[in-house]
mmCIF file of C-alpha atoms and ligand atoms in Angstrom:
data_model
loop_
_atom_site.group_PDB
_atom_site.id
_atom_site.type_symbol
_atom_site.label_atom_id
_atom_site.label_comp_id
_atom_site.label_asym_id
_atom_site.label_seq_id
_atom_site.Cartn_x
_atom_site.Cartn_y
_atom_site.Cartn_z
ATOM 1 C CA UNK A 1 128.336 7.541 75.220
ATOM 2 C CA UNK A 2 128.128 10.598 73.004
ATOM 3 C CA UNK A 3 129.602 9.539 69.714
ATOM 4 C CA UNK A 4 128.688 10.770 66.277
ATOM 5 C CA UNK A 5 128.874 8.488 63.313
ATOM 6 C CA UNK A 6 127.714 8.023 59.807
ATOM 7 C CA UNK A 7 127.461 4.346 59.101
ATOM 8 C CA UNK A 8 125.490 3.362 62.146
ATOM 9 C CA UNK A 9 127.634 0.288 62.623
ATOM 10 C CA UNK A 10 127.820 -0.877 66.201
ATOM 11 C CA UNK A 11 131.444 -1.881 66.493
ATOM 12 C CA UNK A 12 133.286 -3.293 69.496
ATOM 13 C CA UNK A 13 136.723 -1.776 69.952
ATOM 14 C CA UNK A 14 139.118 -1.589 72.826
ATOM 15 C CA UNK A 15 140.672 1.382 74.486
ATOM 16 C CA UNK A 16 144.122 0.186 75.406
ATOM 17 C CA UNK A 17 145.500 2.204 78.103
ATOM 18 C CA UNK A 18 148.137 4.846 78.357
ATOM 19 C CA UNK A 19 149.862 3.331 81.077
ATOM 20 C CA UNK A 20 147.036 0.468 80.917
ATOM 21 C CA UNK A 21 144.136 -1.896 80.409
ATOM 22 C CA UNK A 22 141.586 -2.612 77.774
ATOM 23 C CA UNK A 23 138.064 -1.379 78.172
ATOM 24 C CA UNK A 24 135.456 -2.231 75.585
ATOM 25 C CA UNK A 25 133.655 0.739 74.095
ATOM 26 C CA UNK A 26 130.718 0.637 71.744
ATOM 27 C CA UNK A 27 131.149 3.212 69.058
ATOM 28 C CA UNK A 28 129.569 4.356 65.886
ATOM 29 C CA UNK A 29 132.211 3.965 63.241
ATOM 30 C CA UNK A 30 132.525 6.747 60.701
ATOM 31 C CA UNK A 31 132.968 6.222 56.991
ATOM 32 C CA UNK A 32 136.076 8.382 57.000
ATOM 33 C CA UNK A 33 137.738 6.211 59.628
ATOM 34 C CA UNK A 34 137.080 3.108 57.567
ATOM 35 C CA UNK A 35 138.289 4.751 54.391
ATOM 36 C CA UNK A 36 141.477 5.974 56.064
ATOM 37 C CA UNK A 37 142.372 2.454 57.058
ATOM 38 C CA UNK A 38 141.284 0.619 53.965
ATOM 39 C CA UNK A 39 142.923 3.065 51.616
ATOM 40 C CA UNK A 40 146.257 3.169 53.399
ATOM 41 C CA UNK A 41 148.699 2.452 50.566
ATOM 42 C CA UNK A 42 151.310 0.860 52.831
ATOM 43 C CA UNK A 43 149.174 -1.961 54.092
ATOM 44 C CA UNK A 44 148.658 -5.308 52.462
ATOM 45 C CA UNK A 45 145.215 -6.834 52.971
ATOM 46 C CA UNK A 46 146.215 -9.068 55.884
ATOM 47 C CA UNK A 47 147.294 -6.052 57.872
ATOM 48 C CA UNK A 48 144.395 -3.808 57.070
ATOM 49 C CA UNK A 49 141.872 -4.944 59.632
ATOM 50 C CA UNK A 50 143.902 -4.154 62.704
ATOM 51 C CA UNK A 51 140.967 -3.299 64.968
ATOM 52 C CA UNK A 52 142.429 0.149 65.613
ATOM 53 C CA UNK A 53 140.028 2.072 63.470
ATOM 54 C CA UNK A 54 139.025 4.677 66.012
ATOM 55 C CA UNK A 55 141.410 7.536 66.669
ATOM 56 C CA UNK A 56 142.140 7.865 70.389
ATOM 57 C CA UNK A 57 144.825 9.840 72.148
ATOM 58 C CA UNK A 58 146.420 9.914 75.567
ATOM 59 C CA UNK A 59 146.507 13.630 76.274
ATOM 60 C CA UNK A 60 149.376 14.750 78.509
ATOM 61 C CA UNK A 61 148.149 18.207 79.498
ATOM 62 C CA UNK A 62 150.670 18.349 82.320
ATOM 63 C CA UNK A 63 153.327 16.047 83.743
ATOM 64 C CA UNK A 64 153.020 17.672 87.187
ATOM 65 C CA UNK A 65 152.085 15.288 89.962
ATOM 66 C CA UNK A 66 151.450 15.801 93.666
ATOM 67 C CA UNK A 67 152.933 12.450 94.706
ATOM 68 C CA UNK A 68 156.068 10.604 93.726
ATOM 69 C CA UNK A 69 155.495 6.919 93.031
ATOM 70 C CA UNK A 70 158.682 4.905 92.799
ATOM 71 C CA UNK A 71 157.403 2.986 89.754
ATOM 72 C CA UNK A 72 156.233 6.046 87.740
ATOM 73 C CA UNK A 73 156.659 5.517 84.001
ATOM 74 C CA UNK A 74 155.997 9.198 83.294
ATOM 75 C CA UNK A 75 159.075 10.220 85.286
ATOM 76 C CA UNK A 76 162.187 11.054 83.328
ATOM 77 C CA UNK A 77 160.379 11.802 80.071
ATOM 78 C CA UNK A 78 161.247 15.439 80.367
ATOM 79 C CA UNK A 79 163.793 17.056 82.665
ATOM 80 C CA UNK A 80 161.134 19.166 84.386
ATOM 81 C CA UNK A 81 157.403 18.851 84.873
ATOM 82 C CA UNK A 82 155.715 20.633 81.988
ATOM 83 C CA UNK A 83 152.262 21.977 81.306
ATOM 84 C CA UNK A 84 150.533 23.035 78.112
ATOM 85 C CA UNK A 85 149.006 26.455 77.726
ATOM 86 C CA UNK A 86 145.254 26.121 78.276
ATOM 87 C CA UNK A 87 144.406 28.083 75.125
ATOM 88 C CA UNK A 88 146.739 25.859 73.068
ATOM 89 C CA UNK A 89 145.188 22.725 74.580
ATOM 90 C CA UNK A 90 141.737 23.988 73.597
ATOM 91 C CA UNK A 91 142.922 24.644 70.017
ATOM 92 C CA UNK A 92 144.443 21.171 69.845
ATOM 93 C CA UNK A 93 141.219 19.535 70.998
ATOM 94 C CA UNK A 94 139.292 21.467 68.339
ATOM 95 C CA UNK A 95 141.833 20.251 65.778
ATOM 96 C CA UNK A 96 141.500 16.694 67.088
ATOM 97 C CA UNK A 97 137.747 16.868 66.626
ATOM 98 C CA UNK A 98 138.238 17.871 62.987
ATOM 99 C CA UNK A 99 140.751 15.004 62.624
ATOM 100 C CA UNK A 100 138.034 12.652 63.887
ATOM 101 C CA UNK A 101 139.676 11.781 67.180
ATOM 102 C CA UNK A 102 136.882 10.005 69.056
ATOM 103 C CA UNK A 103 138.443 9.477 72.461
ATOM 104 C CA UNK A 104 140.794 11.472 74.702
ATOM 105 C CA UNK A 105 142.341 10.150 77.906
ATOM 106 C CA UNK A 106 143.714 12.896 80.158
ATOM 107 C CA UNK A 107 146.808 11.435 81.735
ATOM 108 C CA UNK A 108 150.576 12.002 82.251
ATOM 109 C CA UNK A 109 150.959 13.579 85.737
ATOM 110 C CA UNK A 110 147.920 14.046 87.992
ATOM 111 C CA UNK A 111 145.191 15.798 85.941
ATOM 112 C CA UNK A 112 143.259 16.936 89.061
ATOM 113 C CA UNK A 113 146.097 19.346 89.910
ATOM 114 C CA UNK A 114 144.752 21.614 87.159
ATOM 115 C CA UNK A 115 141.132 20.872 88.001
ATOM 116 C CA UNK A 116 139.542 24.029 86.578
ATOM 117 C CA UNK A 117 141.435 23.571 83.304
ATOM 118 C CA UNK A 118 140.458 19.922 83.242
ATOM 119 C CA UNK A 119 136.764 20.791 83.563
ATOM 120 C CA UNK A 120 137.079 23.251 80.714
ATOM 121 C CA UNK A 121 138.839 20.748 78.443
ATOM 122 C CA UNK A 122 136.339 17.978 79.200
ATOM 123 C CA UNK A 123 133.510 20.405 78.541
ATOM 124 C CA UNK A 124 135.004 21.193 75.147
ATOM 125 C CA UNK A 125 135.388 17.476 74.367
ATOM 126 C CA UNK A 126 131.720 16.934 75.270
ATOM 127 C CA UNK A 127 130.744 19.738 72.916
ATOM 128 C CA UNK A 128 132.817 18.064 70.178
ATOM 129 C CA UNK A 129 131.357 14.632 70.998
ATOM 130 C CA UNK A 130 134.711 13.188 72.023
ATOM 131 C CA UNK A 131 134.685 10.392 74.617
ATOM 132 C CA UNK A 132 136.709 11.405 77.686
ATOM 133 C CA UNK A 133 138.611 9.529 80.341
ATOM 134 C CA UNK A 134 140.678 10.902 83.213
ATOM 135 C CA UNK A 135 143.438 8.872 84.850
ATOM 136 C CA UNK A 136 143.938 9.861 88.482
ATOM 137 C CA UNK A 137 145.639 8.846 91.715
ATOM 138 C CA UNK A 138 142.566 9.721 93.908
ATOM 139 C CA UNK A 139 144.584 12.092 96.110
ATOM 140 C CA UNK A 140 141.697 14.600 95.836
ATOM 141 C CA UNK A 141 139.140 12.183 97.344
ATOM 142 C CA UNK A 142 140.155 12.789 100.957
ATOM 143 C CA UNK A 143 136.603 12.393 102.249
ATOM 144 C CA UNK A 144 133.396 11.043 100.676
ATOM 145 C CA UNK A 145 132.069 14.629 100.531
ATOM 146 C CA UNK A 146 135.134 15.956 98.705
ATOM 147 C CA UNK A 147 134.978 13.057 96.282
ATOM 148 C CA UNK A 148 131.279 13.710 95.609
ATOM 149 C CA UNK A 149 131.856 17.413 95.037
ATOM 150 C CA UNK A 150 134.560 16.833 92.424
ATOM 151 C CA UNK A 151 132.649 14.087 90.651
ATOM 152 C CA UNK A 152 129.541 16.247 90.500
ATOM 153 C CA UNK A 153 131.523 18.924 88.634
ATOM 154 C CA UNK A 154 133.135 16.368 86.317
ATOM 155 C CA UNK A 155 129.760 14.872 85.520
ATOM 156 C CA UNK A 156 128.421 18.344 84.698
ATOM 157 C CA UNK A 157 131.329 18.813 82.280
ATOM 158 C CA UNK A 158 130.430 15.532 80.603
ATOM 159 C CA UNK A 159 133.202 13.199 81.782
ATOM 160 C CA UNK A 160 132.613 9.670 80.463
ATOM 161 C CA UNK A 161 134.997 7.584 82.545
ATOM 162 C CA UNK A 162 137.408 7.806 85.475
ATOM 163 C CA UNK A 163 140.358 5.447 85.741
ATOM 164 C CA UNK A 164 141.709 5.140 89.257
ATOM 165 C CA UNK A 165 145.357 4.143 89.552
ATOM 166 C CA UNK A 166 146.070 1.858 92.497
ATOM 167 C CA UNK A 167 149.191 -0.012 93.556
ATOM 168 C CA UNK A 168 151.452 -0.626 96.520
ATOM 169 C CA UNK A 169 153.496 2.326 95.211
ATOM 170 C CA UNK A 170 150.584 4.764 94.816
ATOM 171 C CA UNK A 171 149.227 3.759 98.193
ATOM 172 C CA UNK A 172 152.409 4.838 99.950
ATOM 173 C CA UNK A 173 151.096 8.354 99.295
ATOM 174 C CA UNK A 174 147.323 8.004 99.050
ATOM 175 C CA UNK A 175 145.278 5.999 101.600
ATOM 176 C CA UNK A 176 143.580 3.002 99.952
ATOM 177 C CA UNK A 177 140.217 4.168 101.216
ATOM 178 C CA UNK A 178 140.345 7.241 98.988
ATOM 179 C CA UNK A 179 140.208 5.021 95.923
ATOM 180 C CA UNK A 180 136.964 3.615 97.317
ATOM 181 C CA UNK A 181 135.596 7.109 98.033
ATOM 182 C CA UNK A 182 136.338 8.059 94.417
ATOM 183 C CA UNK A 183 134.698 4.861 93.113
ATOM 184 C CA UNK A 184 131.576 5.451 95.203
ATOM 185 C CA UNK A 185 131.394 9.073 94.086
ATOM 186 C CA UNK A 186 131.543 7.916 90.458
ATOM 187 C CA UNK A 187 128.660 5.517 91.058
ATOM 188 C CA UNK A 188 126.585 8.241 92.693
ATOM 189 C CA UNK A 189 127.318 10.704 89.893
ATOM 190 C CA UNK A 190 126.645 8.112 87.188
ATOM 191 C CA UNK A 191 130.188 8.216 85.769
ATOM 192 C CA UNK A 192 131.740 4.960 84.619
ATOM 193 C CA UNK A 193 134.920 4.026 86.493
ATOM 194 C CA UNK A 194 137.376 1.240 87.112
ATOM 195 C CA UNK A 195 140.502 0.672 89.135
ATOM 196 C CA UNK A 196 143.798 0.046 87.409
ATOM 197 C CA UNK A 197 145.745 -2.219 89.766
ATOM 198 C CA UNK A 198 149.402 -1.829 88.809
ATOM 199 C CA UNK A 199 151.310 -4.883 89.971
ATOM 200 C CA UNK A 200 154.549 -6.798 89.536
ATOM 201 C CA UNK A 201 152.565 -9.923 90.518
ATOM 202 C CA UNK A 202 154.679 -10.459 93.620
ATOM 203 C CA UNK A 203 153.339 -11.660 96.979
ATOM 204 C CA UNK A 204 153.681 -8.098 98.238
ATOM 205 C CA UNK A 205 150.671 -7.171 96.125
ATOM 206 C CA UNK A 206 148.341 -9.850 97.455
ATOM 207 C CA UNK A 207 146.914 -7.762 100.335
ATOM 208 C CA UNK A 208 146.315 -4.905 97.896
ATOM 209 C CA UNK A 209 144.377 -7.169 95.558
ATOM 210 C CA UNK A 210 142.483 -8.687 98.473
ATOM 211 C CA UNK A 211 141.421 -5.207 99.606
ATOM 212 C CA UNK A 212 139.782 -4.613 96.218
ATOM 213 C CA UNK A 213 138.084 -8.016 96.311
ATOM 214 C CA UNK A 214 136.850 -7.449 99.865
ATOM 215 C CA UNK A 215 135.280 -4.178 98.760
ATOM 216 C CA UNK A 216 133.739 -5.662 95.651
ATOM 217 C CA UNK A 217 135.011 -3.054 93.187
ATOM 218 C CA UNK A 218 135.782 -3.381 89.494
ATOM 219 C CA UNK A 219 139.530 -3.624 88.913
ATOM 220 C CA UNK A 220 141.976 -4.802 86.278
ATOM 221 C CA UNK A 221 145.566 -5.853 87.033
ATOM 222 C CA UNK A 222 148.108 -4.019 84.903
ATOM 223 C CA UNK A 223 151.710 -5.199 84.722
ATOM 224 C CA UNK A 224 154.165 -2.591 85.939
ATOM 225 C CA UNK A 225 156.138 -1.123 83.038
ATOM 226 C CA UNK A 226 159.868 -1.219 83.663
ATOM 227 C CA UNK A 227 160.551 2.286 82.360
ATOM 228 C CA UNK A 228 160.888 5.696 83.965
ATOM 229 C CA UNK A 229 161.523 5.289 87.717
ATOM 230 C CA UNK A 230 160.841 1.553 87.480
ATOM 231 C CA UNK A 231 163.612 1.050 84.945
ATOM 232 C CA UNK A 232 166.024 -0.223 87.581
ATOM 233 C CA UNK A 233 163.538 -2.357 89.521
ATOM 234 C CA UNK A 234 164.646 -5.945 90.002
ATOM 235 C CA UNK A 235 162.587 -8.003 87.573
ATOM 236 C CA UNK A 236 161.506 -11.496 88.505
ATOM 237 C CA UNK A 237 162.477 -14.118 85.896
ATOM 238 C CA UNK A 238 159.702 -14.699 83.424
ATOM 239 C CA UNK A 239 158.759 -17.508 81.045
ATOM 240 C CA UNK A 240 155.788 -16.746 78.869
ATOM 241 C CA UNK A 241 154.021 -19.200 76.603
ATOM 242 C CA UNK A 242 155.064 -17.407 73.414
ATOM 243 C CA UNK A 243 152.205 -14.939 73.096
ATOM 244 C CA UNK A 244 152.136 -12.809 69.920
ATOM 245 C CA UNK A 245 152.365 -9.608 72.000
ATOM 246 C CA UNK A 246 150.290 -7.440 69.687
ATOM 247 C CA UNK A 247 149.867 -3.874 70.846
ATOM 248 C CA UNK A 248 147.270 -1.355 69.728
ATOM 249 C CA UNK A 249 149.500 1.633 70.430
ATOM 250 C CA UNK A 250 147.402 4.684 71.157
ATOM 251 C CA UNK A 251 149.353 7.867 70.467
ATOM 252 C CA UNK A 252 150.467 10.052 73.372
ATOM 253 C CA UNK A 253 150.671 13.834 73.199
ATOM 254 C CA UNK A 254 153.210 15.270 75.651
ATOM 255 C CA UNK A 255 152.850 18.783 77.154
ATOM 256 C CA UNK A 256 155.705 20.038 74.934
ATOM 257 C CA UNK A 257 153.454 19.088 71.957
ATOM 258 C CA UNK A 258 155.565 16.121 70.876
ATOM 259 C CA UNK A 259 153.404 13.209 69.786
ATOM 260 C CA UNK A 260 154.489 9.580 70.211
ATOM 261 C CA UNK A 261 152.930 6.551 68.529
ATOM 262 C CA UNK A 262 152.867 4.628 71.802
ATOM 263 C CA UNK A 263 151.388 5.938 75.007
ATOM 264 C CA UNK A 264 153.242 3.604 77.378
ATOM 265 C CA UNK A 265 156.992 3.055 77.399
ATOM 266 C CA UNK A 266 157.448 4.322 73.843
ATOM 267 C CA UNK A 267 158.536 7.840 74.773
ATOM 268 C CA UNK A 268 161.540 6.288 76.561
ATOM 269 C CA UNK A 269 163.132 4.782 73.432
ATOM 270 C CA UNK A 270 165.777 7.505 73.398
ATOM 271 C CA UNK A 271 168.433 5.714 71.291
ATOM 272 C CA UNK A 272 166.267 5.585 68.179
ATOM 273 C CA UNK A 273 163.224 7.742 69.013
ATOM 274 C CA UNK A 274 161.342 5.030 67.156
ATOM 275 C CA UNK A 275 157.918 6.087 68.407
ATOM 276 C CA UNK A 276 158.395 9.854 68.065
ATOM 277 C CA UNK A 277 155.938 11.052 65.413
ATOM 278 C CA UNK A 278 156.830 14.733 65.497
ATOM 279 C CA UNK A 279 155.723 17.972 67.084
ATOM 280 C CA UNK A 280 152.436 19.814 66.730
ATOM 281 C CA UNK A 281 154.594 22.911 66.296
ATOM 282 C CA UNK A 282 155.566 21.534 62.875
ATOM 283 C CA UNK A 283 152.743 19.214 61.849
ATOM 284 C CA UNK A 284 148.987 18.989 62.168
ATOM 285 C CA UNK A 285 147.183 16.449 64.346
ATOM 286 C CA UNK A 286 145.926 14.683 61.232
ATOM 287 C CA UNK A 287 149.407 14.500 59.696
ATOM 288 C CA UNK A 288 150.931 12.953 62.816
ATOM 289 C CA UNK A 289 148.103 10.454 63.284
ATOM 290 C CA UNK A 290 148.272 9.500 59.617
ATOM 291 C CA UNK A 291 152.007 8.966 60.049
ATOM 292 C CA UNK A 292 151.288 6.590 62.912
ATOM 293 C CA UNK A 293 148.551 4.751 61.033
ATOM 294 C CA UNK A 294 150.602 4.306 57.845
ATOM 295 C CA UNK A 295 153.902 3.203 59.366
ATOM 296 C CA UNK A 296 154.447 -0.410 58.354
ATOM 297 C CA UNK A 297 156.497 -1.374 61.421
ATOM 298 C CA UNK A 298 153.915 0.111 63.784
ATOM 299 C CA UNK A 299 151.260 -1.859 61.962
ATOM 300 C CA UNK A 300 153.366 -5.004 62.292
ATOM 301 C CA UNK A 301 153.390 -4.402 66.069
ATOM 302 C CA UNK A 302 149.631 -3.906 66.025
ATOM 303 C CA UNK A 303 148.765 -6.883 63.871
ATOM 304 C CA UNK A 304 151.481 -9.562 63.840
ATOM 305 C CA UNK A 305 152.856 -8.751 67.303
ATOM 306 C CA UNK A 306 156.318 -8.199 68.720
ATOM 307 C CA UNK A 307 157.111 -11.879 69.282
ATOM 308 C CA UNK A 308 157.023 -12.896 65.587
ATOM 309 C CA UNK A 309 159.105 -9.806 64.759
ATOM 310 C CA UNK A 310 161.728 -10.899 67.331
ATOM 311 C CA UNK A 311 161.741 -14.369 65.805
ATOM 312 C CA UNK A 312 162.125 -12.843 62.329
ATOM 313 C CA UNK A 313 165.300 -10.965 63.334
ATOM 314 C CA UNK A 314 166.835 -14.143 64.695
ATOM 315 C CA UNK A 315 166.122 -14.182 68.431
ATOM 316 C CA UNK A 316 165.968 -17.683 69.843
ATOM 317 C CA UNK A 317 162.516 -18.775 70.998
ATOM 318 C CA UNK A 318 163.866 -19.688 74.438
ATOM 319 C CA UNK A 319 165.166 -16.107 74.794
ATOM 320 C CA UNK A 320 161.987 -14.503 73.500
ATOM 321 C CA UNK A 321 159.859 -16.158 76.183
ATOM 322 C CA UNK A 322 161.962 -14.544 78.917
ATOM 323 C CA UNK A 323 160.982 -11.015 77.872
ATOM 324 C CA UNK A 324 158.071 -8.892 78.972
ATOM 325 C CA UNK A 325 156.258 -7.189 76.093
ATOM 326 C CA UNK A 326 157.643 -3.651 76.421
ATOM 327 C CA UNK A 327 161.159 -4.947 77.191
ATOM 328 C CA UNK A 328 161.112 -7.054 74.039
ATOM 329 C CA UNK A 329 159.798 -4.073 72.101
ATOM 330 C CA UNK A 330 162.634 -1.946 73.458
ATOM 331 C CA UNK A 331 165.238 -4.582 72.596
ATOM 332 C CA UNK A 332 164.083 -4.601 68.973
ATOM 333 C CA UNK A 333 163.200 -0.998 68.322
ATOM 334 C CA UNK A 334 165.559 0.951 70.544
ATOM 335 C CA UNK A 335 168.645 -0.662 69.045
ATOM 336 C CA UNK A 336 169.755 1.283 65.945
ATOM 337 C CA UNK A 337 171.237 -1.765 64.225
ATOM 338 C CA UNK A 338 168.196 -4.004 64.728
ATOM 339 C CA UNK A 339 165.875 -1.175 63.784
ATOM 340 C CA UNK A 340 167.744 -0.627 60.544
ATOM 341 C CA UNK A 341 167.340 -4.339 59.685
ATOM 342 C CA UNK A 342 163.636 -4.167 60.485
ATOM 343 C CA UNK A 343 163.086 -1.018 58.475
ATOM 344 C CA UNK A 344 164.595 -2.713 55.424
ATOM 345 C CA UNK A 345 162.549 -5.837 56.140
ATOM 346 C CA UNK A 346 159.361 -3.783 56.404
ATOM 347 C CA UNK A 347 159.871 -2.776 52.784
ATOM 348 C CA UNK A 348 160.636 -6.406 51.877
ATOM 349 C CA UNK A 349 159.553 -9.740 53.254
ATOM 350 C CA UNK A 350 158.659 -9.029 56.908
ATOM 351 C CA UNK A 351 154.979 -8.930 56.057
ATOM 352 C CA UNK A 352 155.187 -12.470 54.676
ATOM 353 C CA UNK A 353 156.348 -13.702 58.106
ATOM 354 C CA UNK A 354 152.988 -15.107 59.147
ATOM 355 C CA UNK A 355 151.347 -18.507 59.316
HETATM 356 S S1 LIG B 1 150.370 9.239 90.461
HETATM 357 FE FE1 LIG B 1 150.868 8.571 88.387
HETATM 358 S S2 LIG B 1 151.950 10.344 87.481
HETATM 359 FE FE2 LIG B 1 151.951 10.646 89.729
HETATM 360 S S3 LIG B 1 153.905 9.767 90.391
HETATM 361 FE FE3 LIG B 1 152.318 8.173 90.619
HETATM 362 S S4 LIG B 1 152.445 6.988 88.676
HETATM 363 FE FE4 LIG B 1 153.510 8.964 88.340
HETATM 364 S S1 LIG B 2 155.043 -3.100 73.592
HETATM 365 FE FE1 LIG B 2 156.023 -1.359 72.566
HETATM 366 S S2 LIG B 2 154.349 -0.354 71.503
HETATM 367 FE FE2 LIG B 2 153.424 -1.679 73.045
HETATM 368 S S3 LIG B 2 153.144 -0.430 74.895
HETATM 369 FE FE3 LIG B 2 155.127 -1.449 75.062
HETATM 370 S S4 LIG B 2 156.596 0.031 74.250
HETATM 371 FE FE4 LIG B 2 154.574 0.625 73.512
#
């Protein structure tokens, strides 16, 4: 991995996914990143070491997609599919490099639709020593040869990792085998890859999981997020065992240059816009990321978790355990009244609500 650093500290961090899983990365941690976190005036000591010291961004270059999955969380964010100007995207990546962003995940719609642009942006990231990931639906890997050709070009640009989305919804549009072609092409090109198996954990998904096991590929199950097109899916009853539900919250940059503090369901909190950090038309990358890093409630989500926050505002434990993480988050932070209580608490005794 091409990462610059000053302190020479080998530090294990996790790259939590946009719409996704956690992949360990070994990075060299810079002094500035440490200083930014340790010197944050809003954070008491207990909440300083939140493990989110490396700046990473889910980069939504375009929300255009060539298929239409019925569970798509990206759907409904904007009325129409949008795309950034290539020159603006290049400027933003240069600005991100200066702001010490160390990882960019190209996501949102299907990044391969703008393949030439994608190569150019990855090339620029490589030049700036920014780790790159592309999230894709594998629709371009129609044959092993086509898959190889694309991966060869991506490797030349310096791509670090490919994340292949896979689910019973994706595979209504893309034959399962193409995900294997893409995986094999990654192996041949020497590009790290893994399959993100989006699932609602129902029996319907068992043959899809078995297919991955039969083909001996690396995959990670990811719970479907009930937002976007999946908002009205019937949800099976759930009883968790009272997990903290901490969330690292990588920021997401949308094609209209709005940045959100959360790269998953957070851009759908339309009643409060709780996760909206602002627009790059008005603020710099560094200002918006600093806003995310210094927000006390965000840091409570990162460090104490959503479950203790729900308990703090008075939710019964037996109700809390029936919520999925993002649904509980939405219940707390997309309700203006509850949010107002929490914002006052953040300036008061919320931070004392720990064991
Ligand atoms: S491939 Fe991804 S972006 Fe495209 S419709 Fe499916 S979930 Fe949405
Ligand atoms: S729990 Fe909240 S912060 Fe975490 S991914 Fe879900 S919506 Fe985003």
